[in-house]
Tab-separated table of C-alpha atoms in Angstrom:
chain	number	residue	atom	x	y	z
A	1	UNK	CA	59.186	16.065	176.734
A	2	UNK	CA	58.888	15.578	180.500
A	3	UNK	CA	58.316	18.299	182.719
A	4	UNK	CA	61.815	18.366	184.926
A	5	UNK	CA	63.817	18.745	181.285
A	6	UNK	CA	60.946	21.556	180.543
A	7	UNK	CA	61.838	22.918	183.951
A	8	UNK	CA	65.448	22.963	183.788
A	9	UNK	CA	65.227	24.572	179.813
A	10	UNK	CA	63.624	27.454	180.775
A	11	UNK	CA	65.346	27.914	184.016
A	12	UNK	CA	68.437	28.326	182.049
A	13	UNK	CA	67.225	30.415	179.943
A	14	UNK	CA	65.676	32.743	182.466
A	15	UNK	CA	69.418	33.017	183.769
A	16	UNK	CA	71.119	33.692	180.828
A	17	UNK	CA	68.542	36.359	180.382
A	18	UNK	CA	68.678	37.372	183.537
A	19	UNK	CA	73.008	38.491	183.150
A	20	UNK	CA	72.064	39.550	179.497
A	21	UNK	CA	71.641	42.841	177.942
A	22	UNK	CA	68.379	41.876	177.283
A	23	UNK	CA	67.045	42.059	180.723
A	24	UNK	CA	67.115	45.788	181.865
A	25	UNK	CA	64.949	46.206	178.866
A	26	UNK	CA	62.505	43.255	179.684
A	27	UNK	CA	61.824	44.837	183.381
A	28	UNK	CA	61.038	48.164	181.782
A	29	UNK	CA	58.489	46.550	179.580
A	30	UNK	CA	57.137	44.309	182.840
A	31	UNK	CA	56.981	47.373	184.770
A	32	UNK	CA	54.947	49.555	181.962
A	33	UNK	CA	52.683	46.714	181.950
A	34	UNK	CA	52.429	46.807	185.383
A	35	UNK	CA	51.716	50.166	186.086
A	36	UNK	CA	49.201	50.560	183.094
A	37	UNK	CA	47.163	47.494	184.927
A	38	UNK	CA	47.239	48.711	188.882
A	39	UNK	CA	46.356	52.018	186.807
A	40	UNK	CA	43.171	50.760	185.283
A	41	UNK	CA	42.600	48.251	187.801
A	42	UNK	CA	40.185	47.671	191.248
A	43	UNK	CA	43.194	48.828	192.919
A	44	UNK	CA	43.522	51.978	190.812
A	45	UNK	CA	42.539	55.031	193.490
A	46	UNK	CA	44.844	52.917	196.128
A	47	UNK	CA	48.118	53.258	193.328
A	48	UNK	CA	47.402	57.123	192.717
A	49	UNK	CA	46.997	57.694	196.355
A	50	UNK	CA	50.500	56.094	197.362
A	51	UNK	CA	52.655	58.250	195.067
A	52	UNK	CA	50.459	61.328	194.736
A	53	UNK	CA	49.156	61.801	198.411
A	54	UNK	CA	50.476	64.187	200.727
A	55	UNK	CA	52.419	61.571	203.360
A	56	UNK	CA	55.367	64.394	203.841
A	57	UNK	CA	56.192	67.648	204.947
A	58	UNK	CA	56.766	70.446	202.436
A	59	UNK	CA	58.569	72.540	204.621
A	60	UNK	CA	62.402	71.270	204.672
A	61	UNK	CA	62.415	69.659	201.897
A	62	UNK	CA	59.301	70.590	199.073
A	63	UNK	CA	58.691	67.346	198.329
A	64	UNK	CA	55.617	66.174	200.069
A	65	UNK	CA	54.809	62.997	198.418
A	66	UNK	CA	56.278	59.715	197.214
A	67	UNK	CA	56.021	61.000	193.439
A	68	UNK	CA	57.843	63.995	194.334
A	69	UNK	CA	60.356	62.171	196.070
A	70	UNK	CA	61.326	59.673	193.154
A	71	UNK	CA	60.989	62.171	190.294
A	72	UNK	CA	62.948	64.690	192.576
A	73	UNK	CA	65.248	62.920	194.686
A	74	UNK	CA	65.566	59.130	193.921
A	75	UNK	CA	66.222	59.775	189.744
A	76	UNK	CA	69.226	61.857	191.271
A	77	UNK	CA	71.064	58.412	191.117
A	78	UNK	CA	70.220	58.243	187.629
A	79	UNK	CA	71.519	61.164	186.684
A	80	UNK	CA	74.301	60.647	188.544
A	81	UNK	CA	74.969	57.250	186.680
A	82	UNK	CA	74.379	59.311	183.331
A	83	UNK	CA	77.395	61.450	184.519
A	84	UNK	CA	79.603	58.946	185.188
A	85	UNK	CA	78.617	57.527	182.089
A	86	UNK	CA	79.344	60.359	180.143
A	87	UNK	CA	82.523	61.422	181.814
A	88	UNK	CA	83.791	57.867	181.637
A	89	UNK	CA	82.841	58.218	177.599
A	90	UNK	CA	84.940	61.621	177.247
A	91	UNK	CA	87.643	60.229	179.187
A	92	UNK	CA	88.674	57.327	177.516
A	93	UNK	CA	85.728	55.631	175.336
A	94	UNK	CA	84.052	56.429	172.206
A	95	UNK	CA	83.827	60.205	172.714
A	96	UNK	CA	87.582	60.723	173.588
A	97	UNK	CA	88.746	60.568	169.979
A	98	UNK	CA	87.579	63.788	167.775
A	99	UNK	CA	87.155	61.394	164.788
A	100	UNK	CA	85.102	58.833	166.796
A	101	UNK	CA	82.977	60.991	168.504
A	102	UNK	CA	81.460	63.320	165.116
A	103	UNK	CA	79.398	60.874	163.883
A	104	UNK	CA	77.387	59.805	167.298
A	105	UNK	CA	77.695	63.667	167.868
A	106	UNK	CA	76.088	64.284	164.187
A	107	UNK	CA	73.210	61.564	164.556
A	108	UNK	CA	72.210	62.665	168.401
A	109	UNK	CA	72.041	66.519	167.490
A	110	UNK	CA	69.827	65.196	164.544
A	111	UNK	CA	67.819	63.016	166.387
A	112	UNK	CA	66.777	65.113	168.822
A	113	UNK	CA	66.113	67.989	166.430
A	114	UNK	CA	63.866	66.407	163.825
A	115	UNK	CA	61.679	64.738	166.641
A	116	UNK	CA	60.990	68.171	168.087
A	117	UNK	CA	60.419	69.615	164.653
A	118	UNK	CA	57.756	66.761	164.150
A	119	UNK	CA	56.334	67.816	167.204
A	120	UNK	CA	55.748	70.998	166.827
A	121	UNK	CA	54.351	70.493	163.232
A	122	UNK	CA	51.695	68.158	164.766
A	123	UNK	CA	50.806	69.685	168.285
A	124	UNK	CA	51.734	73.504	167.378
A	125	UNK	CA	53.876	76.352	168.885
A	126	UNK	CA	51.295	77.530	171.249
A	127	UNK	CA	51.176	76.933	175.184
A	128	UNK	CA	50.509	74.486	176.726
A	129	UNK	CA	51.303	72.254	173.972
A	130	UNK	CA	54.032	73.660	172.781
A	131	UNK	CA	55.875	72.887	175.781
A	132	UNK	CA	56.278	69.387	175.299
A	133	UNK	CA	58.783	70.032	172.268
A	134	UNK	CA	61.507	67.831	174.418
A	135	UNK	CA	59.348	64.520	174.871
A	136	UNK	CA	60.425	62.652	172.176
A	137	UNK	CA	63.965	64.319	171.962
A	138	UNK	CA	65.766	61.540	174.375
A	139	UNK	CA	66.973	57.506	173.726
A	140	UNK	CA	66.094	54.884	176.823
A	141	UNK	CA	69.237	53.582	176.881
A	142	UNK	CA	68.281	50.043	178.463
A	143	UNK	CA	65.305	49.978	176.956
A	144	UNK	CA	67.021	49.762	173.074
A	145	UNK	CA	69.610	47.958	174.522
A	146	UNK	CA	67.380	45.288	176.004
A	147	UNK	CA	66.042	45.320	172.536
A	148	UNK	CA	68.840	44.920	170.837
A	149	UNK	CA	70.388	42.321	173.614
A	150	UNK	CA	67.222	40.452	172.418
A	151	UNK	CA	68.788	39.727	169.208
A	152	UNK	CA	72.019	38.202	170.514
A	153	UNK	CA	74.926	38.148	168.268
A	154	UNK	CA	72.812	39.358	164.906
A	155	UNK	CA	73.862	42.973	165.927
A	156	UNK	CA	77.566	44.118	164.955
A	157	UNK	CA	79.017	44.865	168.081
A	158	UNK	CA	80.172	48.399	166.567
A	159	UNK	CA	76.718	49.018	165.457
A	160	UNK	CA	75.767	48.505	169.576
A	161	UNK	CA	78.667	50.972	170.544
A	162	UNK	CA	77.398	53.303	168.154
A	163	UNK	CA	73.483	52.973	169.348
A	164	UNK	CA	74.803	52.940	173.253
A	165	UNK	CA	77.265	56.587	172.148
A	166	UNK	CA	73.883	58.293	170.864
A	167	UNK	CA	71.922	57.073	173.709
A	168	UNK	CA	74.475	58.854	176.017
A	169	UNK	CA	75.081	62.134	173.579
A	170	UNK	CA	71.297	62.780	173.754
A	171	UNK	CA	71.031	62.144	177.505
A	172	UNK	CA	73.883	65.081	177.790
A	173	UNK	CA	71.147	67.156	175.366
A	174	UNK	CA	67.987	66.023	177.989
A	175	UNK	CA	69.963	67.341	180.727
A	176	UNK	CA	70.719	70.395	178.885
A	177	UNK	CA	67.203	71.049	177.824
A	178	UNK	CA	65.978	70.131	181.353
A	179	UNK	CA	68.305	72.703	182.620
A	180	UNK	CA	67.625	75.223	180.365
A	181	UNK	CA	64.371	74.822	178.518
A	182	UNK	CA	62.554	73.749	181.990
A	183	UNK	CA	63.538	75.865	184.287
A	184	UNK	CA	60.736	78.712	185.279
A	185	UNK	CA	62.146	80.897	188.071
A	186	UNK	CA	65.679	80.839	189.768
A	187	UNK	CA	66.140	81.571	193.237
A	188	UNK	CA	69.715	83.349	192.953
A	189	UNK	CA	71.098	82.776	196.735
A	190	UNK	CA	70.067	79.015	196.721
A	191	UNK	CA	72.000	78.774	192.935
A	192	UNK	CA	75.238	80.476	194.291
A	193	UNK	CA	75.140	78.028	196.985
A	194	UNK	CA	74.846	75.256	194.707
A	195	UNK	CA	77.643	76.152	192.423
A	196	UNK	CA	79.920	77.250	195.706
A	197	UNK	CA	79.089	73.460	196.382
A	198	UNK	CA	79.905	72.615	192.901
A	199	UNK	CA	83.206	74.166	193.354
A	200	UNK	CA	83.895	72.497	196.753
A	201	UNK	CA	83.551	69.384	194.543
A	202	UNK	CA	86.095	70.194	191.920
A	203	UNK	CA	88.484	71.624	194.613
A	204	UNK	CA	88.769	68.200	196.274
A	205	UNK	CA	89.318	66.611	192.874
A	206	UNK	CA	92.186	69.230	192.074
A	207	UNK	CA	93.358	68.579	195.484
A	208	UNK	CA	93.373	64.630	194.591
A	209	UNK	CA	90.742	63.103	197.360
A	210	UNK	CA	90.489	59.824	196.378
A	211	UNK	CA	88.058	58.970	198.850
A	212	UNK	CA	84.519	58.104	198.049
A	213	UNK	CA	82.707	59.717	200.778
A	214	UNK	CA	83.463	63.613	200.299
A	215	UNK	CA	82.170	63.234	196.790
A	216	UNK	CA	79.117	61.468	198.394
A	217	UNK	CA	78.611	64.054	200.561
A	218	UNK	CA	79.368	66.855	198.287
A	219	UNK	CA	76.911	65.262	196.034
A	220	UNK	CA	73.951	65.512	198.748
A	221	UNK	CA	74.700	69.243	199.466
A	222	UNK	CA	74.720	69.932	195.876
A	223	UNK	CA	71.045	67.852	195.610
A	224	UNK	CA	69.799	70.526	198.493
A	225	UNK	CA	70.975	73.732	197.059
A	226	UNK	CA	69.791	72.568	193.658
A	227	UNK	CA	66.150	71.782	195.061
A	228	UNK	CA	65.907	74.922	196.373
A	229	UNK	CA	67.043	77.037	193.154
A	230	UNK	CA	64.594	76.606	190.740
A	231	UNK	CA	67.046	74.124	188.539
A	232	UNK	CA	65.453	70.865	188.540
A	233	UNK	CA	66.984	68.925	191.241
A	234	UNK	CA	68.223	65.905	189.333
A	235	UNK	CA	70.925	68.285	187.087
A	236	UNK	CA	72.862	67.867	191.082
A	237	UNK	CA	73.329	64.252	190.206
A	238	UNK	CA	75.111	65.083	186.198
A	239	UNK	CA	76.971	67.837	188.223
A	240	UNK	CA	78.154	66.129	190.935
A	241	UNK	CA	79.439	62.563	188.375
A	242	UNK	CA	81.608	64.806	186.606
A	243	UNK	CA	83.167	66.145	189.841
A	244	UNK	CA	84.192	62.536	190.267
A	245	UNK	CA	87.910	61.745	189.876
A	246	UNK	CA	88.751	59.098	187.125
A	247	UNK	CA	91.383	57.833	188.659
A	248	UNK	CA	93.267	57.655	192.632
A	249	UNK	CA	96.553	58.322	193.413
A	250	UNK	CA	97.482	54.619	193.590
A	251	UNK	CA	95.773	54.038	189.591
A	252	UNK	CA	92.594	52.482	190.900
A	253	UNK	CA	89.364	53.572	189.132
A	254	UNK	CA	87.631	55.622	191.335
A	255	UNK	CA	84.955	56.779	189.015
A	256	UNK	CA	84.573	53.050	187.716
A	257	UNK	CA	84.203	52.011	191.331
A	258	UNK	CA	81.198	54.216	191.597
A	259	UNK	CA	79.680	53.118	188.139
A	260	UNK	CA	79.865	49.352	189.188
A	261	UNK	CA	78.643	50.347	192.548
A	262	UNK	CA	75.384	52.075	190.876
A	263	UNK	CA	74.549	50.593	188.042
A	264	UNK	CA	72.958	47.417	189.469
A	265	UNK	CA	70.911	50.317	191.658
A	266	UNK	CA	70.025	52.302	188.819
A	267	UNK	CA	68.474	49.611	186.361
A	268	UNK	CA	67.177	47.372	188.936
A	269	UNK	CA	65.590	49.504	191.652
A	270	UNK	CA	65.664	53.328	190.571
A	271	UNK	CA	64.278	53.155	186.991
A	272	UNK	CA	61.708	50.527	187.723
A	273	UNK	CA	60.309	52.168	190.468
A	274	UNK	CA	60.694	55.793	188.450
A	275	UNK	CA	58.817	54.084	185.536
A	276	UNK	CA	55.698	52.010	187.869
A	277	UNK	CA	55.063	55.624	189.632
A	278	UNK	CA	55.050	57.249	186.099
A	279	UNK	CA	53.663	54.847	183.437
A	280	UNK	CA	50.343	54.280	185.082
A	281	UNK	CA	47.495	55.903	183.146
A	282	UNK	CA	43.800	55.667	183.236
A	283	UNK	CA	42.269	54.393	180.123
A	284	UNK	CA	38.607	54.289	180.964
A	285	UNK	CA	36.436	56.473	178.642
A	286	UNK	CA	39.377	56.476	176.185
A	287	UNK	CA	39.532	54.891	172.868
A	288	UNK	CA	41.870	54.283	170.024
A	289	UNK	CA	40.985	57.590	168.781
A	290	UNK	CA	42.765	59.360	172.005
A	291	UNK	CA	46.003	58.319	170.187
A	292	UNK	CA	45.106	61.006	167.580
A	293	UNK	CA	44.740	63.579	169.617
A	294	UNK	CA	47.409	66.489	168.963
A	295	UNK	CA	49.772	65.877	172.063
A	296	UNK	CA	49.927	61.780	171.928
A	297	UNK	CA	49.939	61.821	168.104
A	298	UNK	CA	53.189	64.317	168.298
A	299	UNK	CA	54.963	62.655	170.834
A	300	UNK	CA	54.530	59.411	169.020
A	301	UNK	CA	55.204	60.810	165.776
A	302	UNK	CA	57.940	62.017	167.312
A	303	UNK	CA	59.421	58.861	168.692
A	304	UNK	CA	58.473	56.853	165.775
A	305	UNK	CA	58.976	58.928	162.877
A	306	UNK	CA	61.280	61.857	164.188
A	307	UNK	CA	63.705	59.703	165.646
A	308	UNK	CA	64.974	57.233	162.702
A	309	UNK	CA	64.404	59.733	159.798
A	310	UNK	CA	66.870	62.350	161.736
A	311	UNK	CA	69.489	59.690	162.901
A	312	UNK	CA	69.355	57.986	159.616
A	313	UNK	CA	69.006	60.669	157.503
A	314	UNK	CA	72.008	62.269	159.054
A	315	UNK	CA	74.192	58.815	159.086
A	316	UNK	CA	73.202	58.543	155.047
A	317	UNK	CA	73.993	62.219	154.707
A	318	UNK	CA	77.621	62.608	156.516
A	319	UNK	CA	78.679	58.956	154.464
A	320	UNK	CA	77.693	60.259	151.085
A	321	UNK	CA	78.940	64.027	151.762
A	322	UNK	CA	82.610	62.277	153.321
A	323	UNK	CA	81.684	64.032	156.804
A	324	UNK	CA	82.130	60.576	158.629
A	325	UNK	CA	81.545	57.276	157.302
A	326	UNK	CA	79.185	54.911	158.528
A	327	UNK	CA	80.065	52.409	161.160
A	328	UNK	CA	82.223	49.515	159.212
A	329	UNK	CA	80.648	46.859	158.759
A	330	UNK	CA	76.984	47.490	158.581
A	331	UNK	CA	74.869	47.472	156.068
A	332	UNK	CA	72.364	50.715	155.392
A	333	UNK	CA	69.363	48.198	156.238
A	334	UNK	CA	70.960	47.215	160.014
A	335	UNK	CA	71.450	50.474	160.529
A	336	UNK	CA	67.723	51.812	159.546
A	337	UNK	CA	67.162	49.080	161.987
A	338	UNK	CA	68.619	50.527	164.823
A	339	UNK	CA	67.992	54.115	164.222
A	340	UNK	CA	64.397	52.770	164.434
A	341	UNK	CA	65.089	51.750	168.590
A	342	UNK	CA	66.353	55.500	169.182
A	343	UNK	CA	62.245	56.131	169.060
A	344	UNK	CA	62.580	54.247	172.353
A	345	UNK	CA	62.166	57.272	174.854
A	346	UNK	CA	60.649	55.332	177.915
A	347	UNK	CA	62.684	56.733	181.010
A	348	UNK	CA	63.633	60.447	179.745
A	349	UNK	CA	60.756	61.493	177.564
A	350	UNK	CA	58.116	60.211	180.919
A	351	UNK	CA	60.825	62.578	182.914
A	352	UNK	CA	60.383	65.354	180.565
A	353	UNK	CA	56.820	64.847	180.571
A	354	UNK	CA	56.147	66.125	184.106
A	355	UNK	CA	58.224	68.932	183.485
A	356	UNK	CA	56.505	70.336	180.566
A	357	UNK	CA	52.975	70.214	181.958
A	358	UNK	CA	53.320	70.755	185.697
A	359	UNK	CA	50.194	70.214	187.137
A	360	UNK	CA	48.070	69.626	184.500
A	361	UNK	CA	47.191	65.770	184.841
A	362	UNK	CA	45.411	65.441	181.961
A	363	UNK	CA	47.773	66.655	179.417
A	364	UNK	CA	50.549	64.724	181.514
A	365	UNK	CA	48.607	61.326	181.214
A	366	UNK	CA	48.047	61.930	176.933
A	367	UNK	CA	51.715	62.394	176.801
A	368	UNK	CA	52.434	59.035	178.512
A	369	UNK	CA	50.128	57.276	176.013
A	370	UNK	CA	52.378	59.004	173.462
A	371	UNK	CA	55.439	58.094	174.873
A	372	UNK	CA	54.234	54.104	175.410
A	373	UNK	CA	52.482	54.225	172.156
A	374	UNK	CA	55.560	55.353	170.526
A	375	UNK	CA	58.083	53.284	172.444
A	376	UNK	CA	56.202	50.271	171.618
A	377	UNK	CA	56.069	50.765	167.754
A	378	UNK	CA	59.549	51.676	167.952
A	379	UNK	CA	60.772	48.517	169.748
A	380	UNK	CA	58.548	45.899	168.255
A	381	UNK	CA	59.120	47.618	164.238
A	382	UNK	CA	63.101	47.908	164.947
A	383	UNK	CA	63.224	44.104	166.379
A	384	UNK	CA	61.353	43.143	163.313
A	385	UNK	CA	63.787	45.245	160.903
A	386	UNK	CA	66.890	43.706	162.577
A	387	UNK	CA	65.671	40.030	163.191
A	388	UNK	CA	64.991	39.988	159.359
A	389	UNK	CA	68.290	41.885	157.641
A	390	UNK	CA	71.062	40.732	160.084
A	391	UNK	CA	71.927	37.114	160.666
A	392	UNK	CA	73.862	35.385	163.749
A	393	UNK	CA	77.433	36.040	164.262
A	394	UNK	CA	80.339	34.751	165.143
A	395	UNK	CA	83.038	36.264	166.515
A	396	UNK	CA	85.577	35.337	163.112
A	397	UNK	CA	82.444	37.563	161.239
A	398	UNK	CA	82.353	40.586	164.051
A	399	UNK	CA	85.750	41.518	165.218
A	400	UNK	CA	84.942	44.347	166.823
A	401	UNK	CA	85.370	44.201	170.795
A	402	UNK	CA	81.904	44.636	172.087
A	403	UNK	CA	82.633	46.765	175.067
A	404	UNK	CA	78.829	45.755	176.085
């Protein structure tokens, strides 16, 4: 074939990746790999020293490097996108209907419980370890979605909604965890402040601002008090989201405005750059054995195992017992399938990381080999699953409206 046809093929493919599901998942893998090779690389002491060295001052702010200020201040966006996310989903998506929103519910409770549980069995109760309980508790949204986007139309649409609804429900249980579970001292005046902000918030929602910019605003103040109360700082950006009015006074969508505003933001600039600062670990002196160590082999385990045999298990269990059916439509293999991509834990479970071992750098780094070791297996085995038990569809053979 010549080489402008060549050319032109792959350049449309590249662009129909590009607006796909698919591709939020393929820059998450480009940046891991990126970040593993500038960490193991010539260039290796120059990466740690730009996000680890002290270019800022403490004083105003306590966040005196760039590390600090993505894990602390530029993931606030994240969060903040998570809120909307989930507000939007209590609102008026797949969590607004009691009947819906059990099953998703059900499977995200489970599937962050039997991951722990796996945990603990393997790394133990006792600090340090112990701490890391939460790792493998969370889903990377675009991450499995990228996965499954992948696939094209093989995936029933309602088995997508259904991954995406369990994605969010155990984001709502990171945040809780993160807030709870990860939080070692609180400074009491700085907290009031933060939930007189909070209030402020909810006030000019009652009040019906319609405005973007108070909200804004209100959002930063919140971010400052937070900081400074011994809550991890990103909980602001959850807080402030659900603060956010759904609609205006004239019917516009306020809190959709903000979503569409974000999003690109969030999966193109804030989670990339959260996961190159985070990923990076060194591997010299390290073999395959360092896998089997107690913390990466529980945090994997965790992902890999923990995560499809609570989902699944509790999907098999609620069908047979009549507690909620299964998503129509799908077989038990498709769905094995996808429970397998909840063991994707890229963004959340590196997040969680850092809070569980503060300080310790060496405990930190075996958890990230976990986390990649057991996001990997997880995508790669659940793409293999679904690519051979689903087939392509049409849209006569999945009638379900996407919503993705």
């Amino acid at each position: 074939m010549p080489a402008v046809p060549v050319f032109r093929a792959l350049s449309r493919q590249f662009r129909s990746l590009f607006v796909s599901d698919a591709f939020a998942g393929v820059l998450l893998i480009v940046v891991a790999v990126s970040a593993m090779l500038a960490a193991n690389s010539p260039w290796a002491e120059t990466y740690h020293h730009v996000f680890h060295s002290e270019w800022f001052s403490a004083d105003t702010f306590k966040l005196n490097t760039a590390h600090l200020w993505i894990n602390d201040a530029l993931m606030v966006v994240f969060f903040f996108v998570v809120g909307l996310e989930v507000k939007r989903e209590l609102v008026s998506g797949n969590l607004a209907d009691p009947a819906q929103r059990k099953l998703p519910v059900l499977a995200a409770a489970a599937g962050m419980a039997v991951p722990a549980a796996v945990y603990l069995a393997i790394a133990g109760t006792a600090a340090p370890l112990g701490e890391g309980w939460a790792i493998p508790a969370a889903t990377d949204i675009a991450f499995a979605m990228g996965v499954v986007g992948l696939l094209g139309t093989r995936v029933p649409s309602v088995l997508r909604l259904f991954l995406l609804t369990v994605a969010i429900v155990d984001d709502i249980g990171a945040v809780l965890v993160i807030a709870v579970a990860y939080t070692p001292v609180i400074y009491t005046e700085w907290l009031l402040a933060a939930v007189g902000v909070a209030a402020g918030l909810l006030a000019c929602n009652r009040a019906g601002v319609s405005r973007g910019w108070p909200y804004v605003l209100g959002a930063v103040m919140l971010w400052y008090c937070v900081l400074h109360s011994g809550v991890h700082a990103t909980i602001a950006g959850v807080v402030a989201a659900l603060t956010v009015p759904v609609t205006r006074r004239d019917g516009s969508k306020l809190l959709e405005d903000f979503e569409h505003a974000l999003v690109g933001w969030n999966a193109y600039l804030v989670v990339p750059l959260f996961g190159f600062a985070n990923a990076g670990v060194a591997l010299a002196g390290l073999g395959l054995g360092a896998v089997l160590d107690p913390l990466p082999l529980a945090v994997g385990a965790g992902l890999v195992l923990g995560k499809q045999v609570g989902i699944f298990g509790c999907l098999f269990a609620a069908d047979k017992l009549g507690i909620a059916p299964r998503p129509p439509g799908c077989s038990w293999a498709e769905i094995w399938g996808v429970s397998i991509l909840t063991g994707i834990g890229f963004t959340m479970s590196l997040f969680i990381g850092e809070l569980a071992f503060p300080g310790n750098r060496e405990l930190i780094d075996e958890a990230k080999i976990g986390i990649l070791v057991g996001s990997l297996v997880s995508a790669v085995l659940g793409y293999t699953v679904l690519r051979l038990v689903t087939r392509e569809r049409t849209e006569a053979d999945d009638p379900y409206d996407p919503v993705l």
